[in-house]
C-alpha positions in Angstrom: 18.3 18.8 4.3 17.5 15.9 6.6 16.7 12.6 5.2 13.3 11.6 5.7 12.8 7.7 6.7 9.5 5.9 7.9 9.1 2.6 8.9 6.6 0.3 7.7 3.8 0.9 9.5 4.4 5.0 9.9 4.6 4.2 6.0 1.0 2.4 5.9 -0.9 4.1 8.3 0.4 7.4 6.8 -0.8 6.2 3.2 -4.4 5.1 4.5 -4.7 8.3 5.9 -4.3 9.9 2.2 -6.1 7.4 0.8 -9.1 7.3 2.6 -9.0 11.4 2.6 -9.4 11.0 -1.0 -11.7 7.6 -1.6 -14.1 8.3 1.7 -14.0 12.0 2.0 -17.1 11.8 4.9 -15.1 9.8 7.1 -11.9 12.3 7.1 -10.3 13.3 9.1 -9.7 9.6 10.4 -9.7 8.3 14.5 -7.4 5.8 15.5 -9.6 2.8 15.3 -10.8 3.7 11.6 -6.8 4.1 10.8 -6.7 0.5 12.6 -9.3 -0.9 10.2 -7.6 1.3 6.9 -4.2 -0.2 7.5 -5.1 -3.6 8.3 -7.7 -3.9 5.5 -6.8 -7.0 3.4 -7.7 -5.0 0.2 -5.2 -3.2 -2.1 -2.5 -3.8 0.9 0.4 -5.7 0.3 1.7 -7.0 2.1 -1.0 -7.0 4.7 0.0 -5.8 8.0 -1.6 -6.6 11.5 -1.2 -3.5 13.5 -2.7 -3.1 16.9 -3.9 0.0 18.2 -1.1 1.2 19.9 1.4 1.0 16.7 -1.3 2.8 15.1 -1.3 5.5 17.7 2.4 5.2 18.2 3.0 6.1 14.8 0.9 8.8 14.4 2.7 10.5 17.3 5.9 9.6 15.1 4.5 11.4 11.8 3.0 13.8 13.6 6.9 14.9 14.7 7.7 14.6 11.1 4.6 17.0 10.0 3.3 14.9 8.3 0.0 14.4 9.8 -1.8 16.6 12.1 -4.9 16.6 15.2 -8.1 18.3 13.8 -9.4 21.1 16.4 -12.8 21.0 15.2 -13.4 17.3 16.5 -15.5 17.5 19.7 -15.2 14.0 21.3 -12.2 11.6 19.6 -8.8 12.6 18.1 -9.3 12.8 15.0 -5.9 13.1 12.5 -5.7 14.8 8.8 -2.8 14.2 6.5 -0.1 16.9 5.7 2.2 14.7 3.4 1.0 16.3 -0.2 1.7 19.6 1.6 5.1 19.0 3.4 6.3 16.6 -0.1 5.0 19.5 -2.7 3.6 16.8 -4.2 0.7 17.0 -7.1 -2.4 15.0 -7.4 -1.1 12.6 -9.6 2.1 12.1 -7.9 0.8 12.1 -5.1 -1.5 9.2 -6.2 1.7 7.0 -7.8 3.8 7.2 -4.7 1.2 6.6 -2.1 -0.1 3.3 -4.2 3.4 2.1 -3.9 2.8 2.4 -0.2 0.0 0.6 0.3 0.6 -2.1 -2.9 4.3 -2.7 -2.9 6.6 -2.7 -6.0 4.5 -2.1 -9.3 4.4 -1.7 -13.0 3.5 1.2 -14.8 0.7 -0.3 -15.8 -0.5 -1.3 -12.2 0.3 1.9 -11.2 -1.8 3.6 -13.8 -5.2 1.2 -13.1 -4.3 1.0 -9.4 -3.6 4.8 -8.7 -6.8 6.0 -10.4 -8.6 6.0 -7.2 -6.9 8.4 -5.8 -6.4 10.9 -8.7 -3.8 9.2 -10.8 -2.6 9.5 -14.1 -4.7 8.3 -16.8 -1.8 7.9 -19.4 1.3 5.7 -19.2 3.3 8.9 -20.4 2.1 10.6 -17.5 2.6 7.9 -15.1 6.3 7.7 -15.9 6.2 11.6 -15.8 5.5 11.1 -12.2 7.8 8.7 -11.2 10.5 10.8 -12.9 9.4 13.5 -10.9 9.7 11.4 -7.5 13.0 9.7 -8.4 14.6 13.1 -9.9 14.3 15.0 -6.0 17.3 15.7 -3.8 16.0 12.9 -1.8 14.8 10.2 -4.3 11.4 9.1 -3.3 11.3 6.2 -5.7 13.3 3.8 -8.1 12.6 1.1 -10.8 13.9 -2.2 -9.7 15.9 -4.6 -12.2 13.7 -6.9 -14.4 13.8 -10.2 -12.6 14.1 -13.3 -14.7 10.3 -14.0 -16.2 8.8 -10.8 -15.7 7.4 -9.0 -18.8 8.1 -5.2 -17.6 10.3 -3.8 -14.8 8.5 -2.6 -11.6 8.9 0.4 -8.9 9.6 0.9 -5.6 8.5 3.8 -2.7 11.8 4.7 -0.9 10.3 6.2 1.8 11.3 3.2 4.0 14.9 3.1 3.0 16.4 0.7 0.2 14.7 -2.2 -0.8 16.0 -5.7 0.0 16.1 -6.9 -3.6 17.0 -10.6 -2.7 13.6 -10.6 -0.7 11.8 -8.6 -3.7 12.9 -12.0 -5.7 11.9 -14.2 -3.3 8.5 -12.9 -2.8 8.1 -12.7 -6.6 4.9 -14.5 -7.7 4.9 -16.5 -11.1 4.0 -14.7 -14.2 0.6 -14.4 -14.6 1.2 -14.2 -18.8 -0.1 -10.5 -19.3 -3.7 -9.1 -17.5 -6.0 -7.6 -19.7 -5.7 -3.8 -18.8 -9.6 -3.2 -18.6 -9.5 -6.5 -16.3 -6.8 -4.9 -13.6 -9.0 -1.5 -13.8 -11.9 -3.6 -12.5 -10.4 -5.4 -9.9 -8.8 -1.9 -8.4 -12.5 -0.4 -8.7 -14.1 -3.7 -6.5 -11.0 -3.1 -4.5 -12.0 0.1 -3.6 -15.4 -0.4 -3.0 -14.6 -2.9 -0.5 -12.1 -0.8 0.8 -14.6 1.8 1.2 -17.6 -0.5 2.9 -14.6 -1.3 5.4 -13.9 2.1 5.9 -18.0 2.5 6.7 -18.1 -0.5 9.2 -15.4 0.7 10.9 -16.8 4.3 11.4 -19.7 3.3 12.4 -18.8 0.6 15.2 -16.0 3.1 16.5 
């Protein structure tokens, strides 16, 4: 079986596209300028990429080789793209949901994972959360891994491996100082606003292009 590797921004805009199929179903399938606007979006994204148009379009025509996206035939004027990674992955909902968070978000908790993936049909229970990430890490081709607890932090976070190994040195460096435990009901309603700004983007975006 043949390894499957994407670079960062086949990664992101390949995430957006599942995302917003799930978050902003009447704007799906996506154009290349609404993809633009989904991967650059300064919400839930870390870290927050820049990509122009032709990256965009580049790696679309990259993941589209992979099968993991396809055109839509039933789009009269602009390409339009729709998303084949649950499909190709034989992923479920939920799993689908972990693993495509740690695309767009970066390394995260459990926790994080379980207020930030909810969106797009996550787990509601830790159990079930870690269920998941078992199920991703456990493949022939692991598509996750928990990181070692850095010095400071209160729980050990995860990792997509989609883009290869992480650089753990850099993971530590880009560490941001303990923030002494967040309430759980106040992470869940930071991811909702989050999303809602997400999705007003995702509006603005379809409507100017």
């Amino acid at each position: 079986m043949s390894v499957l590797l994407l670079s960062p921004a086949e990664a992101r805009v390949l995430a957006s596209l599942v995302e917003k199929s799930i978050t902003t179903p009447a704007y799906y399938p996506m154009t290349v300028n609404a993809l633009v606007a989904a991967a650059n979006q300064k919400s839930s994204r870390e870290p927050v990429m820049s990509l122009s148009e032709g990256e965009v379009g580049h790696a679309l025509l990259s993941l589209e080789e992979k099968a993991l996206v396809g055109r839509d035939d039933s789009s009269p004027r602009a390409t339009k793209w729709r998303q084949k990674f649950q499909h190709q992955l034989l992923l479920k909902t939920g799993t689908q949901a972990v693993l495509v968070t740690l695309m767009l978000r970066g390394p995260q908790t459990t926790a994080e994972l379980r207020a930030n993936a909810a969106a797009l049909g996550g787990p509601a229970e830790a159990e079930a959360v870690q269920a998941a990430l078992d199920d991703l890490a456990d493949r022939a081709q692991p598509l996750v891994r928990t990181l070692p607890r850095l010095a400071g932090q209160s729980a050990v976070r995860h990792v997509q491996l989609l883009c290869g190994e992480p650089d753990l040195s850099a993971l530590a460096a880009a560490e941001p100082p303990a923030r002494g435990g967040a309430h759980p009901g106040l992470e869940a309603r930071v991811a909702e606003l989050e999303q809602r700004l997400a999705s007003l983007e995702q509006r603005l975006s379809a409507l100017g292009g």
